[in-house]
Amino acid sequence: AALTDYLGFEALDGEFKVMGIAPFGDPEKYDLSSLAKFNGRRLKINNHLVGTVGIRRYKAQSKGHYFSRQLVDMLGPRRVGNLVDDPYVHYAAAIQALYEKLAVKIVQSYLGDMIHETGRLAVAGTSSLNIRLNQKLGEIDGVKALLINPASGDAGTAIGAAAFAASKQTEPLKPAKHFFLGPKFTRNQCVEACKGHREKPVWEILDDPHAKAVELLKAGEVIGWFRGRMEFGARALGNRSILADPSQPGIAQRINKLVKFRESWRPFSASLLESAADDYIDRGKLNSHDEAMALSVKTTAKFREAYPDVVHVDGTARLQVVRDDNNADFHNLLSQFADATGQRLLINTALNRPGEALVCTPEEAINAFHGTDLNYLILGDLLVSKREEVDDW
């Protein structure tokens, strides 16, 4: 949080941006090891530099920050403005590398024996929203299965509390088969949402929503996709998504212009059929595929050449592997798209507007649709489009 603040982003919110710019820098250029150390038993944070409170906080324009004047003396002034360049991009790389190093050491120190005994590592908490850290955790010797809570923020603590209470009652806990635990909505509810919406969207009932979606995607459209039960957690996993053909030239810029309006250095994620995983993912030491978009993976040269808009500067990507027994409906869409185009993946980003949560209800989906420049939304079995404006003149 302190370095997020120092790098000019919002502490406790913009950490993912630090993670995103880190691959553009050189982690060896600056040594930030004085910020935190792990001695095999305890993690020690240097509160003379970061995590400061009270009068030790660095203050600028009447605002107290999460770091001290000593850190500014050591690294230079806090970054301001939109440009992320030298030295700040290298600071981001260095703090990400330090974060990974410390976390891996802590896990190995406290859980190493258990990992070698079981081959399993389960992680939760806000730290496990860091997809690059999760990649490193999955590469620890002995880890054969990495289990990541898809709701790793504060809300996910409810799962731990419930599991703990159940264990005290000797209630058997069953592994989750999928992450689609939210509400789903009927055709009638989707129709009523369209009829009652202030924008009066145009809608029609589709005999085959998947075929229509493939037709639109092949034509280069970026579409909203709202079907089935809502995902548990922050990631769009194919039920509350914005989808696009990743082979379309400049597709990332188009999505940003139409919907996301986010920094150009943040690549988009993608969902792919399980049959494509070995062709596209360089698994290295990773022994399991990611079904929740919770970690970054190394990609093959074939993938990087074909789909540059979903590859980060370091050659990694955030890829969801979709199985038929995990999400049959989305798997069906990916399969039909593959049959029609030969491409076994789609860009998949959250169906929401900037600064808003993933949509849940049909009303929220229509709100998000009308708050962007998308032309089409598949809403259950409906094709939703926007009413043409009539010039009164």
mmCIF file of C-alpha atoms in Angstrom:
data_model
loop_
_atom_site.group_PDB
_atom_site.id
_atom_site.type_symbol
_atom_site.label_atom_id
_atom_site.label_comp_id
_atom_site.label_asym_id
_atom_site.label_seq_id
_atom_site.Cartn_x
_atom_site.Cartn_y
_atom_site.Cartn_z
ATOM 1 C CA ALA A 1 0.000 0.000 0.000
ATOM 2 C CA ALA A 2 2.826 2.408 0.862
ATOM 3 C CA LEU A 3 4.605 1.948 -2.472
ATOM 4 C CA THR A 4 1.288 2.084 -4.320
ATOM 5 C CA ASP A 5 0.736 5.461 -2.672
ATOM 6 C CA TYR A 6 4.303 6.584 -3.436
ATOM 7 C CA LEU A 7 3.938 5.563 -7.090
ATOM 8 C CA GLY A 8 0.949 7.875 -7.445
ATOM 9 C CA PHE A 9 -1.922 5.401 -7.231
ATOM 10 C CA GLU A 10 -4.651 5.053 -4.617
ATOM 11 C CA ALA A 11 -3.418 3.002 -1.650
ATOM 12 C CA LEU A 12 -5.519 -0.086 -0.869
ATOM 13 C CA ASP A 13 -7.050 0.132 -4.344
ATOM 14 C CA GLY A 14 -4.367 0.695 -6.991
ATOM 15 C CA GLU A 15 -2.008 -2.148 -6.066
ATOM 16 C CA PHE A 16 -3.046 -4.008 -9.228
ATOM 17 C CA LYS A 17 -1.704 -1.079 -11.259
ATOM 18 C CA VAL A 18 1.698 -1.387 -9.599
ATOM 19 C CA MET A 19 1.615 -5.077 -10.488
ATOM 20 C CA GLY A 20 0.650 -4.127 -14.050
ATOM 21 C CA ILE A 21 3.516 -1.715 -14.679
ATOM 22 C CA ALA A 22 6.140 -3.856 -12.913
ATOM 23 C CA PRO A 23 7.046 -5.942 -16.021
ATOM 24 C CA PHE A 24 8.058 -2.743 -17.833
ATOM 25 C CA GLY A 25 10.832 -2.112 -15.307
ATOM 26 C CA ASP A 26 14.083 -3.736 -14.223
ATOM 27 C CA PRO A 27 13.732 -5.234 -10.712
ATOM 28 C CA GLU A 28 17.512 -5.251 -10.282
ATOM 29 C CA LYS A 29 18.010 -1.541 -10.955
ATOM 30 C CA TYR A 30 17.055 -0.420 -7.430
ATOM 31 C CA ASP A 31 17.406 -2.300 -4.161
ATOM 32 C CA LEU A 32 14.278 -2.013 -1.991
ATOM 33 C CA SER A 33 15.173 -4.849 0.372
ATOM 34 C CA SER A 34 15.459 -2.384 3.269
ATOM 35 C CA LEU A 35 11.656 -1.997 3.245
ATOM 36 C CA ALA A 36 10.885 -5.467 4.599
ATOM 37 C CA LYS A 37 12.696 -8.625 5.677
ATOM 38 C CA PHE A 38 11.763 -12.169 6.710
ATOM 39 C CA ASN A 39 14.127 -13.915 9.117
ATOM 40 C CA GLY A 40 12.598 -17.371 8.894
ATOM 41 C CA ARG A 41 10.088 -16.728 11.660
ATOM 42 C CA ARG A 42 8.905 -13.161 11.414
ATOM 43 C CA LEU A 43 8.131 -10.619 8.718
ATOM 44 C CA LYS A 44 9.539 -7.225 9.695
ATOM 45 C CA ILE A 45 8.335 -4.051 7.989
ATOM 46 C CA ASN A 46 10.617 -1.019 8.175
ATOM 47 C CA ASN A 47 8.198 1.504 9.674
ATOM 48 C CA HIS A 48 10.797 4.236 9.377
ATOM 49 C CA LEU A 49 10.152 4.115 5.627
ATOM 50 C CA VAL A 50 6.722 2.560 4.961
ATOM 51 C CA GLY A 51 3.542 1.793 6.852
ATOM 52 C CA THR A 52 4.058 4.958 8.854
ATOM 53 C CA VAL A 53 1.484 6.511 11.167
ATOM 54 C CA GLY A 54 1.020 9.831 12.915
ATOM 55 C CA ILE A 55 3.691 12.480 12.654
ATOM 56 C CA ARG A 56 6.068 10.185 10.766
ATOM 57 C CA ARG A 57 3.813 10.237 7.712
ATOM 58 C CA TYR A 58 4.996 12.228 4.716
ATOM 59 C CA LYS A 59 2.565 15.078 4.106
ATOM 60 C CA ALA A 60 1.912 17.029 0.921
ATOM 61 C CA GLN A 61 -0.943 19.439 0.259
ATOM 62 C CA SER A 62 -2.398 18.641 3.692
ATOM 63 C CA LYS A 63 -2.622 14.928 2.891
ATOM 64 C CA GLY A 64 -0.821 12.282 4.932
ATOM 65 C CA HIS A 65 0.700 9.378 3.026
ATOM 66 C CA TYR A 66 1.554 5.777 3.909
ATOM 67 C CA PHE A 67 5.289 6.452 3.718
ATOM 68 C CA SER A 68 7.767 8.744 5.454
ATOM 69 C CA ARG A 69 9.964 11.676 4.494
ATOM 70 C CA GLN A 70 12.894 9.238 4.758
ATOM 71 C CA LEU A 71 11.505 7.204 1.861
ATOM 72 C CA VAL A 72 11.226 10.366 -0.243
ATOM 73 C CA ASP A 73 14.815 11.251 0.662
ATOM 74 C CA MET A 74 15.874 7.753 -0.410
ATOM 75 C CA LEU A 75 13.874 7.395 -3.644
ATOM 76 C CA GLY A 76 13.025 10.931 -4.706
ATOM 77 C CA PRO A 77 9.693 12.765 -4.954
ATOM 78 C CA ARG A 78 6.378 10.921 -5.140
ATOM 79 C CA ARG A 79 5.204 10.316 -8.700
ATOM 80 C CA VAL A 80 2.501 12.653 -9.999
ATOM 81 C CA GLY A 81 0.790 12.827 -13.391
ATOM 82 C CA ASN A 82 -0.057 10.090 -15.871
ATOM 83 C CA LEU A 83 3.394 9.168 -17.175
ATOM 84 C CA VAL A 84 5.050 6.159 -15.534
ATOM 85 C CA ASP A 85 8.736 6.235 -16.439
ATOM 86 C CA ASP A 86 12.239 5.993 -14.946
ATOM 87 C CA PRO A 87 12.733 5.597 -12.021
ATOM 88 C CA TYR A 88 9.156 4.777 -10.990
ATOM 89 C CA VAL A 89 8.630 1.877 -13.377
ATOM 90 C CA HIS A 90 11.786 0.270 -11.930
ATOM 91 C CA TYR A 91 10.566 0.881 -8.369
ATOM 92 C CA ALA A 92 7.353 -0.958 -9.293
ATOM 93 C CA ALA A 93 9.368 -3.873 -10.658
ATOM 94 C CA ALA A 94 11.561 -3.948 -7.558
ATOM 95 C CA ILE A 95 8.675 -3.900 -5.063
ATOM 96 C CA GLN A 96 6.805 -6.617 -6.983
ATOM 97 C CA ALA A 97 9.938 -8.776 -6.972
ATOM 98 C CA LEU A 98 10.476 -8.170 -3.246
ATOM 99 C CA TYR A 99 6.828 -8.973 -2.546
ATOM 100 C CA GLU A 100 7.104 -12.266 -4.429
ATOM 101 C CA LYS A 101 10.399 -13.187 -2.756
ATOM 102 C CA LEU A 102 9.104 -12.553 0.766
ATOM 103 C CA ALA A 103 5.802 -14.351 0.171
ATOM 104 C CA VAL A 104 7.514 -17.431 -1.262
ATOM 105 C CA LYS A 105 9.920 -17.514 1.695
ATOM 106 C CA ILE A 106 7.061 -17.252 4.195
ATOM 107 C CA VAL A 107 5.098 -20.035 2.491
ATOM 108 C CA GLN A 108 8.138 -22.303 2.302
ATOM 109 C CA SER A 109 9.043 -21.615 5.923
ATOM 110 C CA TYR A 110 5.621 -22.251 7.423
ATOM 111 C CA LEU A 111 4.049 -24.667 4.939
ATOM 112 C CA GLY A 112 6.979 -26.358 3.186
ATOM 113 C CA ASP A 113 6.599 -29.721 4.929
ATOM 114 C CA MET A 114 2.849 -29.769 4.377
ATOM 115 C CA ILE A 115 3.284 -28.904 0.698
ATOM 116 C CA HIS A 116 5.698 -31.792 0.166
ATOM 117 C CA GLU A 117 3.338 -34.121 2.015
ATOM 118 C CA THR A 118 0.133 -33.154 0.192
ATOM 119 C CA GLY A 119 1.233 -31.368 -2.988
ATOM 120 C CA ARG A 120 -1.436 -28.751 -2.342
ATOM 121 C CA LEU A 121 -1.339 -25.053 -1.494
ATOM 122 C CA ALA A 122 -4.463 -22.987 -0.807
ATOM 123 C CA VAL A 123 -4.254 -19.195 -0.690
ATOM 124 C CA ALA A 124 -6.734 -16.440 0.113
ATOM 125 C CA GLY A 125 -6.710 -12.862 1.326
ATOM 126 C CA THR A 126 -6.020 -9.729 -0.655
ATOM 127 C CA SER A 127 -2.445 -10.806 -1.431
ATOM 128 C CA SER A 128 -3.790 -13.610 -3.594
ATOM 129 C CA LEU A 129 -5.359 -11.068 -5.948
ATOM 130 C CA ASN A 130 -1.786 -10.518 -7.170
ATOM 131 C CA ILE A 131 -1.695 -12.790 -10.213
ATOM 132 C CA ARG A 132 2.087 -12.597 -10.579
ATOM 133 C CA LEU A 133 2.623 -13.657 -6.988
ATOM 134 C CA ASN A 134 0.232 -16.560 -7.552
ATOM 135 C CA GLN A 135 2.310 -17.654 -10.527
ATOM 136 C CA LYS A 136 5.407 -17.789 -8.301
ATOM 137 C CA LEU A 137 3.509 -19.688 -5.599
ATOM 138 C CA GLY A 138 2.395 -22.232 -8.182
ATOM 139 C CA GLU A 139 6.041 -22.756 -9.183
ATOM 140 C CA ILE A 140 7.203 -23.650 -5.652
ATOM 141 C CA ASP A 141 8.770 -27.114 -5.590
ATOM 142 C CA GLY A 142 6.214 -29.683 -4.529
ATOM 143 C CA VAL A 143 3.093 -27.670 -5.398
ATOM 144 C CA LYS A 144 0.962 -29.874 -7.629
ATOM 145 C CA ALA A 145 -2.339 -28.084 -7.052
ATOM 146 C CA LEU A 146 -2.684 -24.362 -6.322
ATOM 147 C CA LEU A 147 -6.107 -23.463 -4.913
ATOM 148 C CA ILE A 148 -7.001 -19.767 -4.998
ATOM 149 C CA ASN A 149 -10.141 -18.325 -3.443
ATOM 150 C CA PRO A 150 -11.831 -16.405 -6.291
ATOM 151 C CA ALA A 151 -13.181 -13.907 -3.733
ATOM 152 C CA SER A 152 -9.832 -13.182 -2.147
ATOM 153 C CA GLY A 153 -10.695 -9.734 -0.833
ATOM 154 C CA ASP A 154 -12.323 -8.945 2.493
ATOM 155 C CA ALA A 155 -15.654 -10.401 1.357
ATOM 156 C CA GLY A 156 -14.044 -13.813 1.005
ATOM 157 C CA THR A 157 -13.370 -14.037 4.733
ATOM 158 C CA ALA A 158 -16.985 -15.171 5.076
ATOM 159 C CA ILE A 159 -15.994 -18.428 3.359
ATOM 160 C CA GLY A 160 -13.199 -19.018 5.851
ATOM 161 C CA ALA A 161 -15.471 -18.220 8.775
ATOM 162 C CA ALA A 162 -18.145 -20.606 7.524
ATOM 163 C CA ALA A 163 -15.598 -23.352 6.842
ATOM 164 C CA PHE A 164 -14.097 -22.933 10.309
ATOM 165 C CA ALA A 165 -17.523 -23.094 11.960
ATOM 166 C CA ALA A 166 -18.453 -26.153 9.908
ATOM 167 C CA SER A 167 -15.237 -27.917 10.892
ATOM 168 C CA LYS A 168 -16.058 -27.340 14.563
ATOM 169 C CA GLN A 169 -19.422 -29.013 13.984
ATOM 170 C CA THR A 170 -17.738 -31.908 12.150
ATOM 171 C CA GLU A 171 -19.671 -30.848 9.058
ATOM 172 C CA PRO A 172 -17.981 -32.375 5.982
ATOM 173 C CA LEU A 173 -16.729 -29.768 3.524
ATOM 174 C CA LYS A 174 -17.057 -30.553 -0.170
ATOM 175 C CA PRO A 175 -14.791 -28.980 -2.801
ATOM 176 C CA ALA A 176 -16.498 -26.389 -4.986
ATOM 177 C CA LYS A 177 -17.094 -27.755 -8.474
ATOM 178 C CA HIS A 178 -17.348 -24.311 -10.050
ATOM 179 C CA PHE A 179 -17.419 -20.586 -9.223
ATOM 180 C CA PHE A 180 -20.928 -19.797 -10.497
ATOM 181 C CA LEU A 181 -22.741 -19.426 -7.203
ATOM 182 C CA GLY A 182 -24.703 -16.214 -7.729
ATOM 183 C CA PRO A 183 -28.252 -15.634 -8.963
ATOM 184 C CA LYS A 184 -29.590 -16.423 -12.413
ATOM 185 C CA PHE A 185 -32.547 -14.860 -14.171
ATOM 186 C CA THR A 186 -35.365 -16.118 -16.370
ATOM 187 C CA ARG A 187 -36.231 -14.972 -19.865
ATOM 188 C CA ASN A 188 -39.276 -13.161 -18.479
ATOM 189 C CA GLN A 189 -37.124 -11.257 -15.986
ATOM 190 C CA CYS A 190 -34.793 -10.177 -18.800
ATOM 191 C CA VAL A 191 -37.757 -9.093 -20.932
ATOM 192 C CA GLU A 192 -39.273 -7.110 -18.063
ATOM 193 C CA ALA A 193 -35.909 -5.433 -17.424
ATOM 194 C CA CYS A 194 -35.825 -4.275 -21.055
ATOM 195 C CA LYS A 195 -39.435 -3.123 -21.021
ATOM 196 C CA GLY A 196 -39.002 -1.175 -17.800
ATOM 197 C CA HIS A 197 -35.665 0.453 -18.559
ATOM 198 C CA ARG A 198 -35.628 4.212 -19.081
ATOM 199 C CA GLU A 199 -33.537 3.903 -22.265
ATOM 200 C CA LYS A 200 -36.173 1.655 -23.887
ATOM 201 C CA PRO A 201 -33.651 -0.694 -25.538
ATOM 202 C CA VAL A 202 -34.557 -2.701 -28.625
ATOM 203 C CA TRP A 203 -34.725 -6.435 -27.954
ATOM 204 C CA GLU A 204 -35.643 -9.693 -29.629
ATOM 205 C CA ILE A 205 -35.776 -13.324 -28.498
ATOM 206 C CA LEU A 206 -33.086 -15.533 -30.046
ATOM 207 C CA ASP A 207 -33.476 -19.195 -30.980
ATOM 208 C CA ASP A 208 -29.705 -19.703 -30.643
ATOM 209 C CA PRO A 209 -27.882 -17.006 -28.613
ATOM 210 C CA HIS A 210 -24.532 -18.756 -29.107
ATOM 211 C CA ALA A 211 -24.806 -18.741 -32.902
ATOM 212 C CA LYS A 212 -25.791 -15.063 -32.881
ATOM 213 C CA ALA A 213 -22.879 -14.197 -30.607
ATOM 214 C CA VAL A 214 -20.456 -16.017 -32.915
ATOM 215 C CA GLU A 215 -21.882 -14.147 -35.909
ATOM 216 C CA LEU A 216 -21.362 -10.793 -34.181
ATOM 217 C CA LEU A 217 -17.880 -11.667 -32.921
ATOM 218 C CA LYS A 218 -16.800 -12.841 -36.388
ATOM 219 C CA ALA A 219 -17.994 -9.493 -37.755
ATOM 220 C CA GLY A 220 -15.642 -7.705 -35.348
ATOM 221 C CA GLU A 221 -18.211 -6.638 -32.754
ATOM 222 C CA VAL A 222 -17.361 -6.320 -29.070
ATOM 223 C CA ILE A 223 -20.396 -7.704 -27.235
ATOM 224 C CA GLY A 224 -21.854 -7.936 -23.764
ATOM 225 C CA TRP A 225 -22.616 -11.489 -22.582
ATOM 226 C CA PHE A 226 -25.002 -12.063 -19.653
ATOM 227 C CA ARG A 227 -26.119 -15.654 -19.082
ATOM 228 C CA GLY A 228 -26.523 -18.143 -16.252
ATOM 229 C CA ARG A 229 -25.528 -17.729 -12.630
ATOM 230 C CA MET A 230 -23.283 -14.851 -11.623
ATOM 231 C CA GLU A 231 -19.650 -15.564 -10.823
ATOM 232 C CA PHE A 232 -18.456 -15.753 -7.215
ATOM 233 C CA GLY A 233 -15.612 -13.267 -6.843
ATOM 234 C CA ALA A 234 -14.377 -10.269 -8.776
ATOM 235 C CA ARG A 235 -13.466 -11.950 -12.084
ATOM 236 C CA ALA A 236 -15.746 -12.312 -15.086
ATOM 237 C CA LEU A 237 -15.550 -16.012 -15.957
ATOM 238 C CA GLY A 238 -17.960 -16.155 -18.870
ATOM 239 C CA ASN A 239 -21.364 -15.344 -17.377
ATOM 240 C CA ARG A 240 -21.073 -11.557 -16.881
ATOM 241 C CA SER A 241 -18.547 -10.690 -19.576
ATOM 242 C CA ILE A 242 -17.571 -8.409 -22.424
ATOM 243 C CA LEU A 243 -16.244 -10.582 -25.247
ATOM 244 C CA ALA A 244 -14.222 -9.954 -28.394
ATOM 245 C CA ASP A 245 -12.215 -11.772 -31.049
ATOM 246 C CA PRO A 246 -8.541 -11.493 -29.956
ATOM 247 C CA SER A 247 -7.278 -11.821 -33.527
ATOM 248 C CA GLN A 248 -8.874 -8.521 -34.584
ATOM 249 C CA PRO A 249 -6.060 -5.972 -35.118
ATOM 250 C CA GLY A 250 -6.005 -3.302 -32.409
ATOM 251 C CA ILE A 251 -8.819 -4.955 -30.467
ATOM 252 C CA ALA A 252 -7.476 -3.840 -27.071
ATOM 253 C CA GLN A 253 -7.539 -0.194 -28.119
ATOM 254 C CA ARG A 254 -11.070 -0.631 -29.458
ATOM 255 C CA ILE A 255 -12.325 -2.130 -26.191
ATOM 256 C CA ASN A 256 -10.701 0.679 -24.258
ATOM 257 C CA LYS A 257 -12.344 3.252 -26.515
ATOM 258 C CA LEU A 258 -15.772 1.605 -26.353
ATOM 259 C CA VAL A 259 -15.929 0.519 -22.737
ATOM 260 C CA LYS A 260 -13.010 0.432 -20.366
ATOM 261 C CA PHE A 261 -11.099 3.707 -20.799
ATOM 262 C CA ARG A 262 -8.168 2.242 -18.893
ATOM 263 C CA GLU A 263 -4.387 2.559 -19.169
ATOM 264 C CA SER A 264 -2.921 1.298 -22.448
ATOM 265 C CA TRP A 265 -0.290 -0.789 -20.650
ATOM 266 C CA ARG A 266 -2.915 -3.044 -19.057
ATOM 267 C CA PRO A 267 -3.534 -6.048 -21.349
ATOM 268 C CA PHE A 268 -6.841 -7.861 -21.470
ATOM 269 C CA SER A 269 -7.445 -11.391 -20.272
ATOM 270 C CA ALA A 270 -8.787 -14.262 -22.334
ATOM 271 C CA SER A 271 -10.781 -17.465 -21.932
ATOM 272 C CA LEU A 272 -9.780 -20.556 -23.887
ATOM 273 C CA LEU A 273 -10.907 -24.109 -24.385
ATOM 274 C CA GLU A 274 -9.051 -26.727 -22.377
ATOM 275 C CA SER A 275 -7.970 -28.320 -25.658
ATOM 276 C CA ALA A 276 -5.952 -25.172 -26.440
ATOM 277 C CA ALA A 277 -4.149 -24.935 -23.106
ATOM 278 C CA ASP A 278 -1.042 -26.920 -24.020
ATOM 279 C CA ASP A 279 -0.696 -25.062 -27.335
ATOM 280 C CA TYR A 280 -0.888 -21.637 -25.720
ATOM 281 C CA ILE A 281 0.418 -21.988 -22.147
ATOM 282 C CA ASP A 282 4.057 -22.661 -21.297
ATOM 283 C CA ARG A 283 3.312 -24.334 -17.990
ATOM 284 C CA GLY A 284 6.880 -24.679 -16.761
ATOM 285 C CA LYS A 285 6.595 -25.805 -13.137
ATOM 286 C CA LEU A 286 2.844 -25.169 -12.972
ATOM 287 C CA ASN A 287 0.937 -28.419 -12.554
ATOM 288 C CA SER A 288 -2.650 -27.197 -12.843
ATOM 289 C CA HIS A 289 -4.673 -24.953 -15.122
ATOM 290 C CA ASP A 290 -6.354 -21.775 -13.938
ATOM 291 C CA GLU A 291 -10.136 -21.750 -14.084
ATOM 292 C CA ALA A 292 -10.581 -18.456 -12.205
ATOM 293 C CA MET A 293 -8.188 -16.018 -13.938
ATOM 294 C CA ALA A 294 -6.282 -15.848 -10.686
ATOM 295 C CA LEU A 295 -2.680 -16.138 -11.878
ATOM 296 C CA SER A 296 -0.491 -15.109 -14.766
ATOM 297 C CA VAL A 297 1.040 -17.783 -16.967
ATOM 298 C CA LYS A 298 3.908 -17.899 -19.407
ATOM 299 C CA THR A 299 2.738 -18.174 -22.999
ATOM 300 C CA THR A 300 4.108 -19.978 -26.026
ATOM 301 C CA ALA A 301 5.677 -18.175 -28.970
ATOM 302 C CA LYS A 302 2.713 -19.299 -31.091
ATOM 303 C CA PHE A 303 0.299 -17.573 -28.733
ATOM 304 C CA ARG A 304 2.331 -14.368 -28.439
ATOM 305 C CA GLU A 305 2.535 -14.022 -32.209
ATOM 306 C CA ALA A 306 -1.168 -14.670 -32.789
ATOM 307 C CA TYR A 307 -2.695 -12.689 -29.906
ATOM 308 C CA PRO A 308 -0.459 -9.760 -28.888
ATOM 309 C CA ASP A 309 -3.334 -7.792 -27.325
ATOM 310 C CA VAL A 310 -3.699 -10.305 -24.489
ATOM 311 C CA VAL A 311 0.031 -10.708 -23.815
ATOM 312 C CA HIS A 312 1.940 -8.595 -21.317
ATOM 313 C CA VAL A 313 5.346 -7.134 -22.091
ATOM 314 C CA ASP A 314 7.035 -9.988 -20.179
ATOM 315 C CA GLY A 315 5.323 -12.662 -22.284
ATOM 316 C CA THR A 316 2.758 -13.653 -19.662
ATOM 317 C CA ALA A 317 -1.029 -13.550 -19.868
ATOM 318 C CA ARG A 318 -4.060 -14.052 -17.638
ATOM 319 C CA LEU A 319 -5.868 -16.994 -19.204
ATOM 320 C CA GLN A 320 -8.955 -18.822 -17.986
ATOM 321 C CA VAL A 321 -9.148 -22.467 -19.010
ATOM 322 C CA VAL A 322 -12.789 -23.429 -19.633
ATOM 323 C CA ARG A 323 -14.011 -27.013 -19.321
ATOM 324 C CA ASP A 324 -17.343 -28.427 -20.415
ATOM 325 C CA ASP A 325 -18.036 -29.826 -16.935
ATOM 326 C CA ASN A 326 -17.208 -26.462 -15.319
ATOM 327 C CA ASN A 327 -19.264 -24.062 -17.452
ATOM 328 C CA ALA A 328 -21.037 -25.901 -20.256
ATOM 329 C CA ASP A 329 -22.803 -22.814 -21.615
ATOM 330 C CA PHE A 330 -19.652 -20.711 -22.043
ATOM 331 C CA HIS A 331 -17.761 -23.770 -23.278
ATOM 332 C CA ASN A 332 -20.450 -24.125 -25.947
ATOM 333 C CA LEU A 333 -19.877 -20.540 -27.094
ATOM 334 C CA LEU A 334 -16.100 -21.004 -27.250
ATOM 335 C CA SER A 335 -16.548 -24.269 -29.157
ATOM 336 C CA GLN A 336 -18.890 -22.707 -31.717
ATOM 337 C CA PHE A 337 -16.496 -19.782 -32.148
ATOM 338 C CA ALA A 338 -13.604 -22.226 -32.630
ATOM 339 C CA ASP A 339 -15.583 -24.195 -35.232
ATOM 340 C CA ALA A 340 -16.409 -20.994 -37.111
ATOM 341 C CA THR A 341 -12.997 -19.321 -36.953
ATOM 342 C CA GLY A 342 -10.379 -21.888 -35.922
ATOM 343 C CA GLN A 343 -9.623 -19.822 -32.835
ATOM 344 C CA ARG A 344 -10.166 -21.470 -29.477
ATOM 345 C CA LEU A 345 -10.308 -18.388 -27.273
ATOM 346 C CA LEU A 346 -12.028 -15.056 -26.734
ATOM 347 C CA ILE A 347 -11.006 -11.872 -24.988
ATOM 348 C CA ASN A 348 -13.005 -11.835 -21.760
ATOM 349 C CA THR A 349 -13.247 -8.761 -19.555
ATOM 350 C CA ALA A 350 -15.779 -7.806 -16.902
ATOM 351 C CA LEU A 351 -19.218 -6.560 -17.894
ATOM 352 C CA ASN A 352 -19.183 -3.291 -15.984
ATOM 353 C CA ARG A 353 -18.358 0.356 -16.354
ATOM 354 C CA PRO A 354 -15.113 1.847 -14.986
ATOM 355 C CA GLY A 355 -15.180 2.043 -11.196
ATOM 356 C CA GLU A 356 -18.237 -0.193 -10.862
ATOM 357 C CA ALA A 357 -18.600 -3.782 -9.686
ATOM 358 C CA LEU A 358 -19.348 -6.687 -11.985
ATOM 359 C CA VAL A 359 -23.013 -6.544 -12.975
ATOM 360 C CA CYS A 360 -25.395 -8.974 -11.292
ATOM 361 C CA THR A 361 -28.951 -8.334 -12.508
ATOM 362 C CA PRO A 362 -30.456 -7.742 -15.970
ATOM 363 C CA GLU A 363 -31.128 -4.123 -14.977
ATOM 364 C CA GLU A 364 -27.461 -3.616 -14.087
ATOM 365 C CA ALA A 365 -26.392 -5.230 -17.353
ATOM 366 C CA ILE A 366 -28.604 -2.873 -19.364
ATOM 367 C CA ASN A 367 -27.285 0.097 -17.371
ATOM 368 C CA ALA A 368 -23.696 -0.918 -18.153
ATOM 369 C CA PHE A 369 -24.605 -1.526 -21.810
ATOM 370 C CA HIS A 370 -26.075 1.964 -22.186
ATOM 371 C CA GLY A 371 -23.146 3.478 -20.298
ATOM 372 C CA THR A 372 -20.738 2.257 -22.976
ATOM 373 C CA ASP A 373 -20.490 2.340 -26.761
ATOM 374 C CA LEU A 374 -21.213 -1.377 -27.150
ATOM 375 C CA ASN A 375 -23.697 -2.113 -29.931
ATOM 376 C CA TYR A 376 -25.019 -5.457 -28.707
ATOM 377 C CA LEU A 377 -25.754 -7.280 -25.473
ATOM 378 C CA ILE A 378 -26.753 -10.940 -25.260
ATOM 379 C CA LEU A 379 -29.049 -10.909 -22.216
ATOM 380 C CA GLY A 380 -30.044 -14.486 -21.503
ATOM 381 C CA ASP A 381 -31.929 -15.476 -24.665
ATOM 382 C CA LEU A 382 -32.365 -11.878 -25.815
ATOM 383 C CA LEU A 383 -30.391 -9.779 -28.261
ATOM 384 C CA VAL A 384 -30.424 -6.225 -26.922
ATOM 385 C CA SER A 385 -29.430 -3.196 -28.977
ATOM 386 C CA LYS A 386 -29.849 0.555 -28.639
ATOM 387 C CA ARG A 387 -32.743 2.552 -29.961
ATOM 388 C CA GLU A 388 -31.698 4.886 -32.750
ATOM 389 C CA GLU A 389 -31.924 8.524 -31.795
ATOM 390 C CA VAL A 390 -34.509 10.479 -33.766
ATOM 391 C CA ASP A 391 -33.542 13.969 -34.861
ATOM 392 C CA ASP A 392 -36.482 16.229 -33.937
ATOM 393 C CA TRP A 393 -35.254 18.859 -36.353
#
